[in-house]
């Protein structure tokens, strides 16, 4: 299921940008391309789309910055991902080594209703 806030691809880019931000790494197209193992032109095209849609802005040095709504949306995406990881490890018993890829698939497929059930069972996951 695609969120009302962006496509799966947009969500993946925002999620990776947030992880760069959290890690204290420069939010640049080059770092994003490296982290996502994508070509620079592919990343540039999506960054233009994210900028057009109001999720990010680029400063004079071409560094990427979240807009307020972009950061809020990225935080929601990452929170959902972490919640699913906790659910998979704590409730389902999925080994930690397997949990990230499973969470990547599930985070785009869950309905808001199911997300509320999962969140109620594991709380607000921070890791």
PDB file of C-alpha atoms in Angstrom:
ATOM      1  CA  UNK A   1       0.000   0.000   0.000  1.00  0.00           C
ATOM      2  CA  UNK A   2       1.376   3.390  -0.957  1.00  0.00           C
ATOM      3  CA  UNK A   3       0.933   6.122   1.604  1.00  0.00           C
ATOM      4  CA  UNK A   4      -1.173   9.140   0.848  1.00  0.00           C
ATOM      5  CA  UNK A   5       2.128  10.989   1.250  1.00  0.00           C
ATOM      6  CA  UNK A   6       4.252   9.959  -1.680  1.00  0.00           C
ATOM      7  CA  UNK A   7       5.150   6.921  -3.687  1.00  0.00           C
ATOM      8  CA  UNK A   8       7.170   3.989  -2.402  1.00  0.00           C
ATOM      9  CA  UNK A   9      10.235   5.420  -4.171  1.00  0.00           C
ATOM     10  CA  UNK A  10       9.755   8.839  -2.562  1.00  0.00           C
ATOM     11  CA  UNK A  11       9.401   7.197   0.828  1.00  0.00           C
ATOM     12  CA  UNK A  12      12.614   5.214   0.309  1.00  0.00           C
ATOM     13  CA  UNK A  13      14.546   8.376  -0.578  1.00  0.00           C
ATOM     14  CA  UNK A  14      13.160  10.299   2.395  1.00  0.00           C
ATOM     15  CA  UNK A  15      13.987   7.391   4.686  1.00  0.00           C
ATOM     16  CA  UNK A  16      17.585   7.227   3.455  1.00  0.00           C
ATOM     17  CA  UNK A  17      17.976  10.999   3.687  1.00  0.00           C
ATOM     18  CA  UNK A  18      16.793  10.828   7.292  1.00  0.00           C
ATOM     19  CA  UNK A  19      19.325   8.104   8.079  1.00  0.00           C
ATOM     20  CA  UNK A  20      22.096  10.259   6.572  1.00  0.00           C
ATOM     21  CA  UNK A  21      20.840  13.148   8.710  1.00  0.00           C
ATOM     22  CA  UNK A  22      20.779  11.012  11.875  1.00  0.00           C
ATOM     23  CA  UNK A  23      24.279   9.722  11.172  1.00  0.00           C
ATOM     24  CA  UNK A  24      25.551  13.285  10.840  1.00  0.00           C
ATOM     25  CA  UNK A  25      26.584  12.741   7.225  1.00  0.00           C
ATOM     26  CA  UNK A  26      26.185  15.503   4.654  1.00  0.00           C
ATOM     27  CA  UNK A  27      22.860  15.240   2.881  1.00  0.00           C
ATOM     28  CA  UNK A  28      24.109  15.434  -0.686  1.00  0.00           C
ATOM     29  CA  UNK A  29      23.056  13.767  -3.894  1.00  0.00           C
ATOM     30  CA  UNK A  30      26.407  11.967  -4.039  1.00  0.00           C
ATOM     31  CA  UNK A  31      26.052  10.542  -0.520  1.00  0.00           C
ATOM     32  CA  UNK A  32      22.482   9.531  -1.232  1.00  0.00           C
ATOM     33  CA  UNK A  33      23.471   7.815  -4.498  1.00  0.00           C
ATOM     34  CA  UNK A  34      26.250   5.946  -2.688  1.00  0.00           C
ATOM     35  CA  UNK A  35      24.001   4.903   0.195  1.00  0.00           C
ATOM     36  CA  UNK A  36      21.234   3.707  -2.114  1.00  0.00           C
ATOM     37  CA  UNK A  37      23.629   2.237  -4.689  1.00  0.00           C
ATOM     38  CA  UNK A  38      21.997   4.209  -7.481  1.00  0.00           C
ATOM     39  CA  UNK A  39      23.350   6.334 -10.307  1.00  0.00           C
ATOM     40  CA  UNK A  40      23.745  10.068  -9.845  1.00  0.00           C
ATOM     41  CA  UNK A  41      21.240  10.887 -12.644  1.00  0.00           C
ATOM     42  CA  UNK A  42      18.596   8.641 -11.062  1.00  0.00           C
ATOM     43  CA  UNK A  43      19.069  10.294  -7.678  1.00  0.00           C
ATOM     44  CA  UNK A  44      19.122  13.787  -9.202  1.00  0.00           C
ATOM     45  CA  UNK A  45      15.779  13.124 -10.904  1.00  0.00           C
ATOM     46  CA  UNK A  46      14.129  12.004  -7.665  1.00  0.00           C
ATOM     47  CA  UNK A  47      15.637  14.884  -5.690  1.00  0.00           C
ATOM     48  CA  UNK A  48      14.113  17.304  -8.188  1.00  0.00           C
ATOM     49  CA  UNK A  49      10.762  15.597  -7.640  1.00  0.00           C
ATOM     50  CA  UNK A  50      11.082  15.733  -3.846  1.00  0.00           C
ATOM     51  CA  UNK A  51      12.008  19.404  -4.089  1.00  0.00           C
ATOM     52  CA  UNK A  52       9.072  20.126  -6.390  1.00  0.00           C
ATOM     53  CA  UNK A  53       6.721  18.320  -3.996  1.00  0.00           C
ATOM     54  CA  UNK A  54       7.979  20.385  -1.054  1.00  0.00           C
ATOM     55  CA  UNK A  55       9.778  17.663   0.934  1.00  0.00           C
ATOM     56  CA  UNK A  56      13.295  19.063   0.543  1.00  0.00           C
ATOM     57  CA  UNK A  57      15.155  22.214  -0.445  1.00  0.00           C
ATOM     58  CA  UNK A  58      18.711  22.626  -1.673  1.00  0.00           C
ATOM     59  CA  UNK A  59      20.856  25.465  -0.436  1.00  0.00           C
ATOM     60  CA  UNK A  60      23.457  27.451  -2.395  1.00  0.00           C
ATOM     61  CA  UNK A  61      26.045  24.706  -1.809  1.00  0.00           C
ATOM     62  CA  UNK A  62      23.569  22.123  -3.177  1.00  0.00           C
ATOM     63  CA  UNK A  63      23.248  20.533   0.261  1.00  0.00           C
ATOM     64  CA  UNK A  64      19.861  18.942   0.846  1.00  0.00           C
ATOM     65  CA  UNK A  65      17.719  20.189   3.699  1.00  0.00           C
ATOM     66  CA  UNK A  66      14.343  18.913   4.809  1.00  0.00           C
ATOM     67  CA  UNK A  67      11.424  21.277   4.736  1.00  0.00           C
ATOM     68  CA  UNK A  68       9.307  21.122   7.879  1.00  0.00           C
ATOM     69  CA  UNK A  69       6.766  18.822   6.231  1.00  0.00           C
ATOM     70  CA  UNK A  70       9.553  16.781   4.631  1.00  0.00           C
ATOM     71  CA  UNK A  71      11.231  16.165   7.968  1.00  0.00           C
ATOM     72  CA  UNK A  72       7.928  15.275   9.632  1.00  0.00           C
ATOM     73  CA  UNK A  73       7.144  12.844   6.837  1.00  0.00           C
ATOM     74  CA  UNK A  74      10.640  11.302   6.956  1.00  0.00           C
ATOM     75  CA  UNK A  75      10.359  10.879  10.736  1.00  0.00           C
ATOM     76  CA  UNK A  76       7.022   9.093  10.283  1.00  0.00           C
ATOM     77  CA  UNK A  77       8.516   6.755   7.682  1.00  0.00           C
ATOM     78  CA  UNK A  78      11.507   5.897   9.881  1.00  0.00           C
ATOM     79  CA  UNK A  79       9.277   5.478  12.938  1.00  0.00           C
ATOM     80  CA  UNK A  80       7.059   3.048  11.019  1.00  0.00           C
ATOM     81  CA  UNK A  81      10.118   1.102   9.840  1.00  0.00           C
ATOM     82  CA  UNK A  82      11.520   0.825  13.372  1.00  0.00           C
ATOM     83  CA  UNK A  83       8.136  -0.160  14.772  1.00  0.00           C
ATOM     84  CA  UNK A  84       7.895  -2.985  12.233  1.00  0.00           C
ATOM     85  CA  UNK A  85      11.425  -4.134  13.091  1.00  0.00           C
ATOM     86  CA  UNK A  86      10.467  -4.272  16.777  1.00  0.00           C
ATOM     87  CA  UNK A  87       7.271  -6.164  15.966  1.00  0.00           C
ATOM     88  CA  UNK A  88       9.153  -8.670  13.832  1.00  0.00           C
ATOM     89  CA  UNK A  89      11.840  -9.302  16.452  1.00  0.00           C
ATOM     90  CA  UNK A  90       9.843  -9.014  19.683  1.00  0.00           C
ATOM     91  CA  UNK A  91       6.518 -10.530  18.646  1.00  0.00           C
ATOM     92  CA  UNK A  92       7.182 -12.713  15.613  1.00  0.00           C
ATOM     93  CA  UNK A  93      10.708 -13.817  16.554  1.00  0.00           C
ATOM     94  CA  UNK A  94      12.431 -12.930  13.287  1.00  0.00           C
ATOM     95  CA  UNK A  95      16.238 -12.980  13.737  1.00  0.00           C
ATOM     96  CA  UNK A  96      17.780  -9.490  13.799  1.00  0.00           C
ATOM     97  CA  UNK A  97      19.900 -10.270  10.724  1.00  0.00           C
ATOM     98  CA  UNK A  98      16.746 -10.768   8.639  1.00  0.00           C
ATOM     99  CA  UNK A  99      14.523  -8.077  10.073  1.00  0.00           C
ATOM    100  CA  UNK A 100      15.582  -5.006   8.035  1.00  0.00           C
ATOM    101  CA  UNK A 101      14.717  -6.445   4.623  1.00  0.00           C
ATOM    102  CA  UNK A 102      11.411  -7.806   5.908  1.00  0.00           C
ATOM    103  CA  UNK A 103      10.556  -4.418   7.418  1.00  0.00           C
ATOM    104  CA  UNK A 104      11.405  -2.715   4.106  1.00  0.00           C
ATOM    105  CA  UNK A 105       8.772  -4.829   2.372  1.00  0.00           C
ATOM    106  CA  UNK A 106       6.117  -4.555   5.066  1.00  0.00           C
ATOM    107  CA  UNK A 107       6.378  -0.809   5.673  1.00  0.00           C
ATOM    108  CA  UNK A 108       4.841  -0.095   2.271  1.00  0.00           C
ATOM    109  CA  UNK A 109       2.156  -2.766   2.497  1.00  0.00           C
ATOM    110  CA  UNK A 110       0.517  -2.100   5.852  1.00  0.00           C
ATOM    111  CA  UNK A 111      -2.710  -0.197   6.191  1.00  0.00           C
ATOM    112  CA  UNK A 112      -3.033   2.592   8.761  1.00  0.00           C
ATOM    113  CA  UNK A 113      -5.408   0.364  10.717  1.00  0.00           C
ATOM    114  CA  UNK A 114      -2.905  -2.502  10.915  1.00  0.00           C
ATOM    115  CA  UNK A 115      -0.142  -0.021  11.761  1.00  0.00           C
ATOM    116  CA  UNK A 116      -2.191   1.118  14.768  1.00  0.00           C
ATOM    117  CA  UNK A 117      -2.520  -2.498  15.967  1.00  0.00           C
ATOM    118  CA  UNK A 118       1.219  -3.086  15.600  1.00  0.00           C
ATOM    119  CA  UNK A 119       2.094   0.197  17.312  1.00  0.00           C
ATOM    120  CA  UNK A 120      -0.210  -0.704  20.211  1.00  0.00           C
ATOM    121  CA  UNK A 121       1.581  -4.032  20.626  1.00  0.00           C
ATOM    122  CA  UNK A 122       5.172  -2.700  20.595  1.00  0.00           C
ATOM    123  CA  UNK A 123       4.870   0.974  21.516  1.00  0.00           C
ATOM    124  CA  UNK A 124       6.986   3.716  19.984  1.00  0.00           C
ATOM    125  CA  UNK A 125      10.170   2.105  18.706  1.00  0.00           C
ATOM    126  CA  UNK A 126      13.230   4.357  18.809  1.00  0.00           C
ATOM    127  CA  UNK A 127      15.763   1.861  17.415  1.00  0.00           C
TER     128      UNK A 127
END
